[in-house]
Amino acid sequence: MLLLLLLLLLLLLLLLLLLLLLLLLLLLLLLLLLLLLLLLLLVLLLLLLLLLLLLLLLLLLLLLLLVLLLLMLLLLQLLLLLLLLLLLLLILLLLLQLLLLLLLLLLILLLLLLLQLFLLLQQLLILLLLLLLLLLLLLLLLLLLLLLLLLLLLQLLLLMLLLLMILMLLLMLLLLLLQLLLLLLQQVLLLLLLLLLLLLLLLMLLLLLLLPLLQLLLLL
């Protein structure tokens, strides 16, 4: 009987030892789980910080692009004003050319009339006067021709300027389109980053909800 009692006691002690070992193992596992959860929390916090930095950088880029767009719009307005001024100058030059051509026609008619008078009249004084008038008319014709040439040169220069301005406008429009595309891409990236942030926040909330449960388990 004593032997049986001793054996039972030994068995009880062994069972207690086994229970203690199991409890220790459970505690170790819980501690390991807690450490892993803390590591996960730290990693998630780092990811959140990185995503916030990326969002700030994207916002700064968006602001820069908006400023550039405003500057480009101002430049486009200035170019349009310059184009309007050039067109007005071209119209004025065309009007001046028409006036000069009319004057040339009048001078040619006067020359023809003087020549006819010169042929009709044979007196010396009249001939001298007619010659002087002819010389004056020739000088006027030369001046008018020179003015016409100058106006043509000015028109060519203005046309070249117009072409350059149109090319600049086209380049500015292309740059504006590129900037708009970049803005759209950045907005899409911002939306994606916001979605990632929301997901990470949800994960953080889940982990924060799980931490009290783990603490309760440890206390138990």
PDB file of N, CA and C in Angstrom, residues 50-115:
ATOM      1  N   LEU A  50       6.998  56.206 -44.350  1.00  0.00           N
ATOM      2  CA  LEU A  50       7.490  56.304 -45.734  1.00  0.00           C
ATOM      3  C   LEU A  50       6.388  56.755 -46.693  1.00  0.00           C
ATOM      4  N   LEU A  51       5.204  56.210 -46.509  1.00  0.00           N
ATOM      5  CA  LEU A  51       4.104  56.617 -47.376  1.00  0.00           C
ATOM      6  C   LEU A  51       3.715  58.084 -47.166  1.00  0.00           C
ATOM      7  N   LEU A  52       3.800  58.531 -45.934  1.00  0.00           N
ATOM      8  CA  LEU A  52       3.519  59.950 -45.687  1.00  0.00           C
ATOM      9  C   LEU A  52       4.561  60.846 -46.347  1.00  0.00           C
ATOM     10  N   LEU A  53       5.803  60.413 -46.277  1.00  0.00           N
ATOM     11  CA  LEU A  53       6.849  61.183 -46.970  1.00  0.00           C
ATOM     12  C   LEU A  53       6.619  61.210 -48.476  1.00  0.00           C
ATOM     13  N   LEU A  54       6.230  60.071 -49.022  1.00  0.00           N
ATOM     14  CA  LEU A  54       5.944  60.035 -50.457  1.00  0.00           C
ATOM     15  C   LEU A  54       4.766  60.946 -50.818  1.00  0.00           C
ATOM     16  N   LEU A  55       3.766  60.942 -49.960  1.00  0.00           N
ATOM     17  CA  LEU A  55       2.624  61.825 -50.215  1.00  0.00           C
ATOM     18  C   LEU A  55       3.030  63.296 -50.177  1.00  0.00           C
ATOM     19  N   LEU A  56       3.881  63.634 -49.217  1.00  0.00           N
ATOM     20  CA  LEU A  56       4.345  65.019 -49.154  1.00  0.00           C
ATOM     21  C   LEU A  56       5.143  65.405 -50.405  1.00  0.00           C
ATOM     22  N   LEU A  57       6.000  64.483 -50.828  1.00  0.00           N
ATOM     23  CA  LEU A  57       6.774  64.764 -52.046  1.00  0.00           C
ATOM     24  C   LEU A  57       5.869  64.927 -53.264  1.00  0.00           C
ATOM     25  N   LEU A  58       4.873  64.059 -53.356  1.00  0.00           N
ATOM     26  CA  LEU A  58       3.949  64.185 -54.495  1.00  0.00           C
ATOM     27  C   LEU A  58       3.143  65.486 -54.434  1.00  0.00           C
ATOM     28  N   LEU A  59       2.783  65.888 -53.237  1.00  0.00           N
ATOM     29  CA  LEU A  59       2.063  67.157 -53.114  1.00  0.00           C
ATOM     30  C   LEU A  59       2.944  68.340 -53.521  1.00  0.00           C
ATOM     31  N   LEU A  60       4.205  68.275 -53.116  1.00  0.00           N
ATOM     32  CA  LEU A  60       5.127  69.334 -53.542  1.00  0.00           C
ATOM     33  C   LEU A  60       5.284  69.359 -55.061  1.00  0.00           C
ATOM     34  N   LEU A  61       5.382  68.172 -55.648  1.00  0.00           N
ATOM     35  CA  LEU A  61       5.486  68.119 -57.114  1.00  0.00           C
ATOM     36  C   LEU A  61       4.229  68.660 -57.782  1.00  0.00           C
ATOM     37  N   LEU A  62       3.094  68.354 -57.207  1.00  0.00           N
ATOM     38  CA  LEU A  62       1.840  68.890 -57.755  1.00  0.00           C
ATOM     39  C   LEU A  62       1.790  70.414 -57.680  1.00  0.00           C
ATOM     40  N   LEU A  63       2.261  70.949 -56.557  1.00  0.00           N
ATOM     41  CA  LEU A  63       2.290  72.405 -56.443  1.00  0.00           C
ATOM     42  C   LEU A  63       3.228  73.028 -57.468  1.00  0.00           C
ATOM     43  N   LEU A  64       4.387  72.392 -57.653  1.00  0.00           N
ATOM     44  CA  LEU A  64       5.324  72.910 -58.656  1.00  0.00           C
ATOM     45  C   LEU A  64       4.731  72.859 -60.054  1.00  0.00           C
ATOM     46  N   LEU A  65       4.059  71.769 -60.341  1.00  0.00           N
ATOM     47  CA  LEU A  65       3.440  71.663 -61.668  1.00  0.00           C
ATOM     48  C   LEU A  65       2.326  72.685 -61.857  1.00  0.00           C
ATOM     49  N   LEU A  66       1.588  72.944 -60.798  1.00  0.00           N
ATOM     50  CA  LEU A  66       0.537  73.958 -60.910  1.00  0.00           C
ATOM     51  C   LEU A  66       1.124  75.352 -61.153  1.00  0.00           C
ATOM     52  N   VAL A  67       2.227  75.643 -60.437  1.00  0.00           N
ATOM     53  CA  VAL A  67       2.888  76.936 -60.664  1.00  0.00           C
ATOM     54  C   VAL A  67       3.400  77.040 -62.093  1.00  0.00           C
ATOM     55  N   LEU A  68       3.976  75.937 -62.584  1.00  0.00           N
ATOM     56  CA  LEU A  68       4.457  75.933 -63.968  1.00  0.00           C
ATOM     57  C   LEU A  68       3.310  76.109 -64.970  1.00  0.00           C
ATOM     58  N   LEU A  69       2.195  75.482 -64.660  1.00  0.00           N
ATOM     59  CA  LEU A  69       1.038  75.656 -65.547  1.00  0.00           C
ATOM     60  C   LEU A  69       0.550  77.102 -65.574  1.00  0.00           C
ATOM     61  N   LEU A  70       0.545  77.736 -64.409  1.00  0.00           N
ATOM     62  CA  LEU A  70       0.136  79.136 -64.376  1.00  0.00           C
ATOM     63  C   LEU A  70       1.099  80.017 -65.175  1.00  0.00           C
ATOM     64  N   LEU A  71       2.394  79.739 -65.014  1.00  0.00           N
ATOM     65  CA  LEU A  71       3.373  80.510 -65.787  1.00  0.00           C
ATOM     66  C   LEU A  71       3.210  80.289 -67.288  1.00  0.00           C
ATOM     67  N   MET A  72       2.955  79.040 -67.647  1.00  0.00           N
ATOM     68  CA  MET A  72       2.770  78.755 -69.076  1.00  0.00           C
ATOM     69  C   MET A  72       1.522  79.450 -69.623  1.00  0.00           C
ATOM     70  N   LEU A  73       0.476  79.506 -68.819  1.00  0.00           N
ATOM     71  CA  LEU A  73      -0.729  80.201 -69.265  1.00  0.00           C
ATOM     72  C   LEU A  73      -0.483  81.698 -69.436  1.00  0.00           C
ATOM     73  N   LEU A  74       0.283  82.273 -68.518  1.00  0.00           N
ATOM     74  CA  LEU A  74       0.633  83.684 -68.669  1.00  0.00           C
ATOM     75  C   LEU A  74       1.457  83.928 -69.926  1.00  0.00           C
ATOM     76  N   LEU A  75       2.404  83.023 -70.174  1.00  0.00           N
ATOM     77  CA  LEU A  75       3.213  83.159 -71.391  1.00  0.00           C
ATOM     78  C   LEU A  75       2.362  83.017 -72.646  1.00  0.00           C
ATOM     79  N   LEU A  76       1.410  82.120 -72.588  1.00  0.00           N
ATOM     80  CA  LEU A  76       0.511  81.975 -73.742  1.00  0.00           C
ATOM     81  C   LEU A  76      -0.312  83.242 -73.976  1.00  0.00           C
ATOM     82  N   GLN A  77      -0.766  83.849 -72.910  1.00  0.00           N
ATOM     83  CA  GLN A  77      -1.509  85.098 -73.071  1.00  0.00           C
ATOM     84  C   GLN A  77      -0.643  86.190 -73.685  1.00  0.00           C
ATOM     85  N   LEU A  78       0.608  86.268 -73.200  1.00  0.00           N
ATOM     86  CA  LEU A  78       1.518  87.264 -73.777  1.00  0.00           C
ATOM     87  C   LEU A  78       1.787  87.001 -75.253  1.00  0.00           C
ATOM     88  N   LEU A  79       1.966  85.739 -75.584  1.00  0.00           N
ATOM     89  CA  LEU A  79       2.203  85.408 -76.990  1.00  0.00           C
ATOM     90  C   LEU A  79       1.001  85.736 -77.866  1.00  0.00           C
ATOM     91  N   LEU A  80      -0.184  85.493 -77.335  1.00  0.00           N
ATOM     92  CA  LEU A  80      -1.384  85.840 -78.102  1.00  0.00           C
ATOM     93  C   LEU A  80      -1.502  87.349 -78.313  1.00  0.00           C
ATOM     94  N   LEU A  81      -1.162  88.117 -77.275  1.00  0.00           N
ATOM     95  CA  LEU A  81      -1.176  89.567 -77.437  1.00  0.00           C
ATOM     96  C   LEU A  81      -0.162  90.029 -78.480  1.00  0.00           C
ATOM     97  N   LEU A  82       1.013  89.410 -78.432  1.00  0.00           N
ATOM     98  CA  LEU A  82       2.023  89.766 -79.437  1.00  0.00           C
ATOM     99  C   LEU A  82       1.571  89.401 -80.850  1.00  0.00           C
ATOM    100  N   LEU A  83       0.918  88.277 -80.969  1.00  0.00           N
ATOM    101  CA  LEU A  83       0.394  87.892 -82.282  1.00  0.00           C
ATOM    102  C   LEU A  83      -0.649  88.892 -82.792  1.00  0.00           C
ATOM    103  N   LEU A  84      -1.503  89.334 -81.898  1.00  0.00           N
ATOM    104  CA  LEU A  84      -2.495  90.329 -82.300  1.00  0.00           C
ATOM    105  C   LEU A  84      -1.833  91.636 -82.748  1.00  0.00           C
ATOM    106  N   LEU A  85      -0.812  92.039 -82.001  1.00  0.00           N
ATOM    107  CA  LEU A  85      -0.100  93.255 -82.396  1.00  0.00           C
ATOM    108  C   LEU A  85       0.583  93.103 -83.755  1.00  0.00           C
ATOM    109  N   LEU A  86       1.166  91.944 -83.968  1.00  0.00           N
ATOM    110  CA  LEU A  86       1.813  91.709 -85.262  1.00  0.00           C
ATOM    111  C   LEU A  86       0.802  91.710 -86.412  1.00  0.00           C
ATOM    112  N   LEU A  87      -0.336  91.134 -86.152  1.00  0.00           N
ATOM    113  CA  LEU A  87      -1.374  91.155 -87.195  1.00  0.00           C
ATOM    114  C   LEU A  87      -1.854  92.576 -87.489  1.00  0.00           C
ATOM    115  N   LEU A  88      -1.986  93.370 -86.453  1.00  0.00           N
ATOM    116  CA  LEU A  88      -2.370  94.768 -86.666  1.00  0.00           C
ATOM    117  C   LEU A  88      -1.309  95.524 -87.467  1.00  0.00           C
ATOM    118  N   LEU A  89      -0.053  95.253 -87.138  1.00  0.00           N
ATOM    119  CA  LEU A  89       1.024  95.902 -87.900  1.00  0.00           C
ATOM    120  C   LEU A  89       1.014  95.482 -89.364  1.00  0.00           C
ATOM    121  N   LEU A  90       0.753  94.208 -89.587  1.00  0.00           N
ATOM    122  CA  LEU A  90       0.681  93.737 -90.979  1.00  0.00           C
ATOM    123  C   LEU A  90      -0.472  94.406 -91.736  1.00  0.00           C
ATOM    124  N   ILE A  91      -1.591  94.555 -91.068  1.00  0.00           N
ATOM    125  CA  ILE A  91      -2.728  95.213 -91.727  1.00  0.00           C
ATOM    126  C   ILE A  91      -2.399  96.673 -92.056  1.00  0.00           C
ATOM    127  N   LEU A  92      -1.747  97.344 -91.095  1.00  0.00           N
ATOM    128  CA  LEU A  92      -1.359  98.728 -91.351  1.00  0.00           C
ATOM    129  C   LEU A  92      -0.362  98.846 -92.504  1.00  0.00           C
ATOM    130  N   LEU A  93       0.558  97.902 -92.545  1.00  0.00           N
ATOM    131  CA  LEU A  93       1.531  97.921 -93.653  1.00  0.00           C
ATOM    132  C   LEU A  93       0.855  97.672 -94.999  1.00  0.00           C
ATOM    133  N   LEU A  94      -0.106  96.796 -95.001  1.00  0.00           N
ATOM    134  CA  LEU A  94      -0.846  96.565 -96.252  1.00  0.00           C
ATOM    135  C   LEU A  94      -1.608  97.816 -96.691  1.00  0.00           C
ATOM    136  N   LEU A  95      -2.183  98.502 -95.735  1.00  0.00           N
ATOM    137  CA  LEU A  95      -2.884  99.749 -96.078  1.00  0.00           C
ATOM    138  C   LEU A  95      -1.917 100.801 -96.623  1.00  0.00           C
ATOM    139  N   LEU A  96      -0.746 100.895 -95.995  1.00  0.00           N
ATOM    140  CA  LEU A  96       0.261 101.830 -96.498  1.00  0.00           C
ATOM    141  C   LEU A  96       0.722 101.466 -97.904  1.00  0.00           C
ATOM    142  N   GLN A  97       0.853 100.188 -98.127  1.00  0.00           N
ATOM    143  CA  GLN A  97       1.242  99.760 -99.482  1.00  0.00           C
ATOM    144  C   GLN A  97       0.183 100.136-100.520  1.00  0.00           C
ATOM    145  N   LEU A  98      -1.052  99.950-100.131  1.00  0.00           N
ATOM    146  CA  LEU A  98      -2.122 100.331-101.062  1.00  0.00           C
ATOM    147  C   LEU A  98      -2.108 101.830-101.351  1.00  0.00           C
ATOM    148  N   LEU A  99      -1.889 102.621-100.316  1.00  0.00           N
ATOM    149  CA  LEU A  99      -1.809 104.068-100.525  1.00  0.00           C
ATOM    150  C   LEU A  99      -0.634 104.455-101.423  1.00  0.00           C
ATOM    151  N   LEU A 100       0.489 103.795-101.191  1.00  0.00           N
ATOM    152  CA  LEU A 100       1.664 104.089-102.026  1.00  0.00           C
ATOM    153  C   LEU A 100       1.442 103.666-103.472  1.00  0.00           C
ATOM    154  N   LEU A 101       0.767 102.576-103.638  1.00  0.00           N
ATOM    155  CA  LEU A 101       0.468 102.151-105.011  1.00  0.00           C
ATOM    156  C   LEU A 101      -0.464 103.138-105.711  1.00  0.00           C
ATOM    157  N   LEU A 102      -1.432 103.640-104.958  1.00  0.00           N
ATOM    158  CA  LEU A 102      -2.309 104.668-105.536  1.00  0.00           C
ATOM    159  C   LEU A 102      -1.530 105.928-105.913  1.00  0.00           C
ATOM    160  N   LEU A 103      -0.609 106.313-105.033  1.00  0.00           N
ATOM    161  CA  LEU A 103       0.230 107.470-105.347  1.00  0.00           C
ATOM    162  C   LEU A 103       1.097 107.232-106.573  1.00  0.00           C
ATOM    163  N   LEU A 104       1.598 106.020-106.680  1.00  0.00           N
ATOM    164  CA  LEU A 104       2.395 105.681-107.860  1.00  0.00           C
ATOM    165  C   LEU A 104       1.563 105.783-109.142  1.00  0.00           C
ATOM    166  N   LEU A 105       0.355 105.297-109.055  1.00  0.00           N
ATOM    167  CA  LEU A 105      -0.513 105.387-110.232  1.00  0.00           C
ATOM    168  C   LEU A 105      -0.805 106.847-110.603  1.00  0.00           C
ATOM    169  N   LEU A 106      -1.040 107.659-109.587  1.00  0.00           N
ATOM    170  CA  LEU A 106      -1.286 109.077-109.853  1.00  0.00           C
ATOM    171  C   LEU A 106      -0.067 109.752-110.466  1.00  0.00           C
ATOM    172  N   LEU A 107       1.100 109.395-109.949  1.00  0.00           N
ATOM    173  CA  LEU A 107       2.335 109.983-110.497  1.00  0.00           C
ATOM    174  C   LEU A 107       2.577 109.544-111.939  1.00  0.00           C
ATOM    175  N   ILE A 108       2.273 108.295-112.187  1.00  0.00           N
ATOM    176  CA  ILE A 108       2.450 107.819-113.568  1.00  0.00           C
ATOM    177  C   ILE A 108       1.492 108.536-114.519  1.00  0.00           C
ATOM    178  N   LEU A 109       0.286 108.763-114.052  1.00  0.00           N
ATOM    179  CA  LEU A 109      -0.671 109.510-114.874  1.00  0.00           C
ATOM    180  C   LEU A 109      -0.211 110.947-115.111  1.00  0.00           C
ATOM    181  N   LEU A 110       0.332 111.545-114.064  1.00  0.00           N
ATOM    182  CA  LEU A 110       0.857 112.897-114.227  1.00  0.00           C
ATOM    183  C   LEU A 110       2.030 112.937-115.197  1.00  0.00           C
ATOM    184  N   LEU A 111       2.868 111.929-115.112  1.00  0.00           N
ATOM    185  CA  LEU A 111       3.990 111.856-116.048  1.00  0.00           C
ATOM    186  C   LEU A 111       3.503 111.733-117.490  1.00  0.00           C
ATOM    187  N   LEU A 112       2.512 110.912-117.659  1.00  0.00           N
ATOM    188  CA  LEU A 112       1.963 110.763-119.014  1.00  0.00           C
ATOM    189  C   LEU A 112       1.364 112.077-119.511  1.00  0.00           C
ATOM    190  N   LEU A 113       0.658 112.749-118.634  1.00  0.00           N
ATOM    191  CA  LEU A 113       0.091 114.045-119.024  1.00  0.00           C
ATOM    192  C   LEU A 113       1.166 115.066-119.362  1.00  0.00           C
ATOM    193  N   LEU A 114       2.225 115.071-118.565  1.00  0.00           N
ATOM    194  CA  LEU A 114       3.315 116.006-118.834  1.00  0.00           C
ATOM    195  C   LEU A 114       4.029 115.685-120.147  1.00  0.00           C
ATOM    196  N   LEU A 115       4.166 114.404-120.375  1.00  0.00           N
ATOM    197  CA  LEU A 115       4.789 114.029-121.658  1.00  0.00           C
ATOM    198  C   LEU A 115       3.923 114.468-122.845  1.00  0.00           C
TER     199      LEU A 115
END
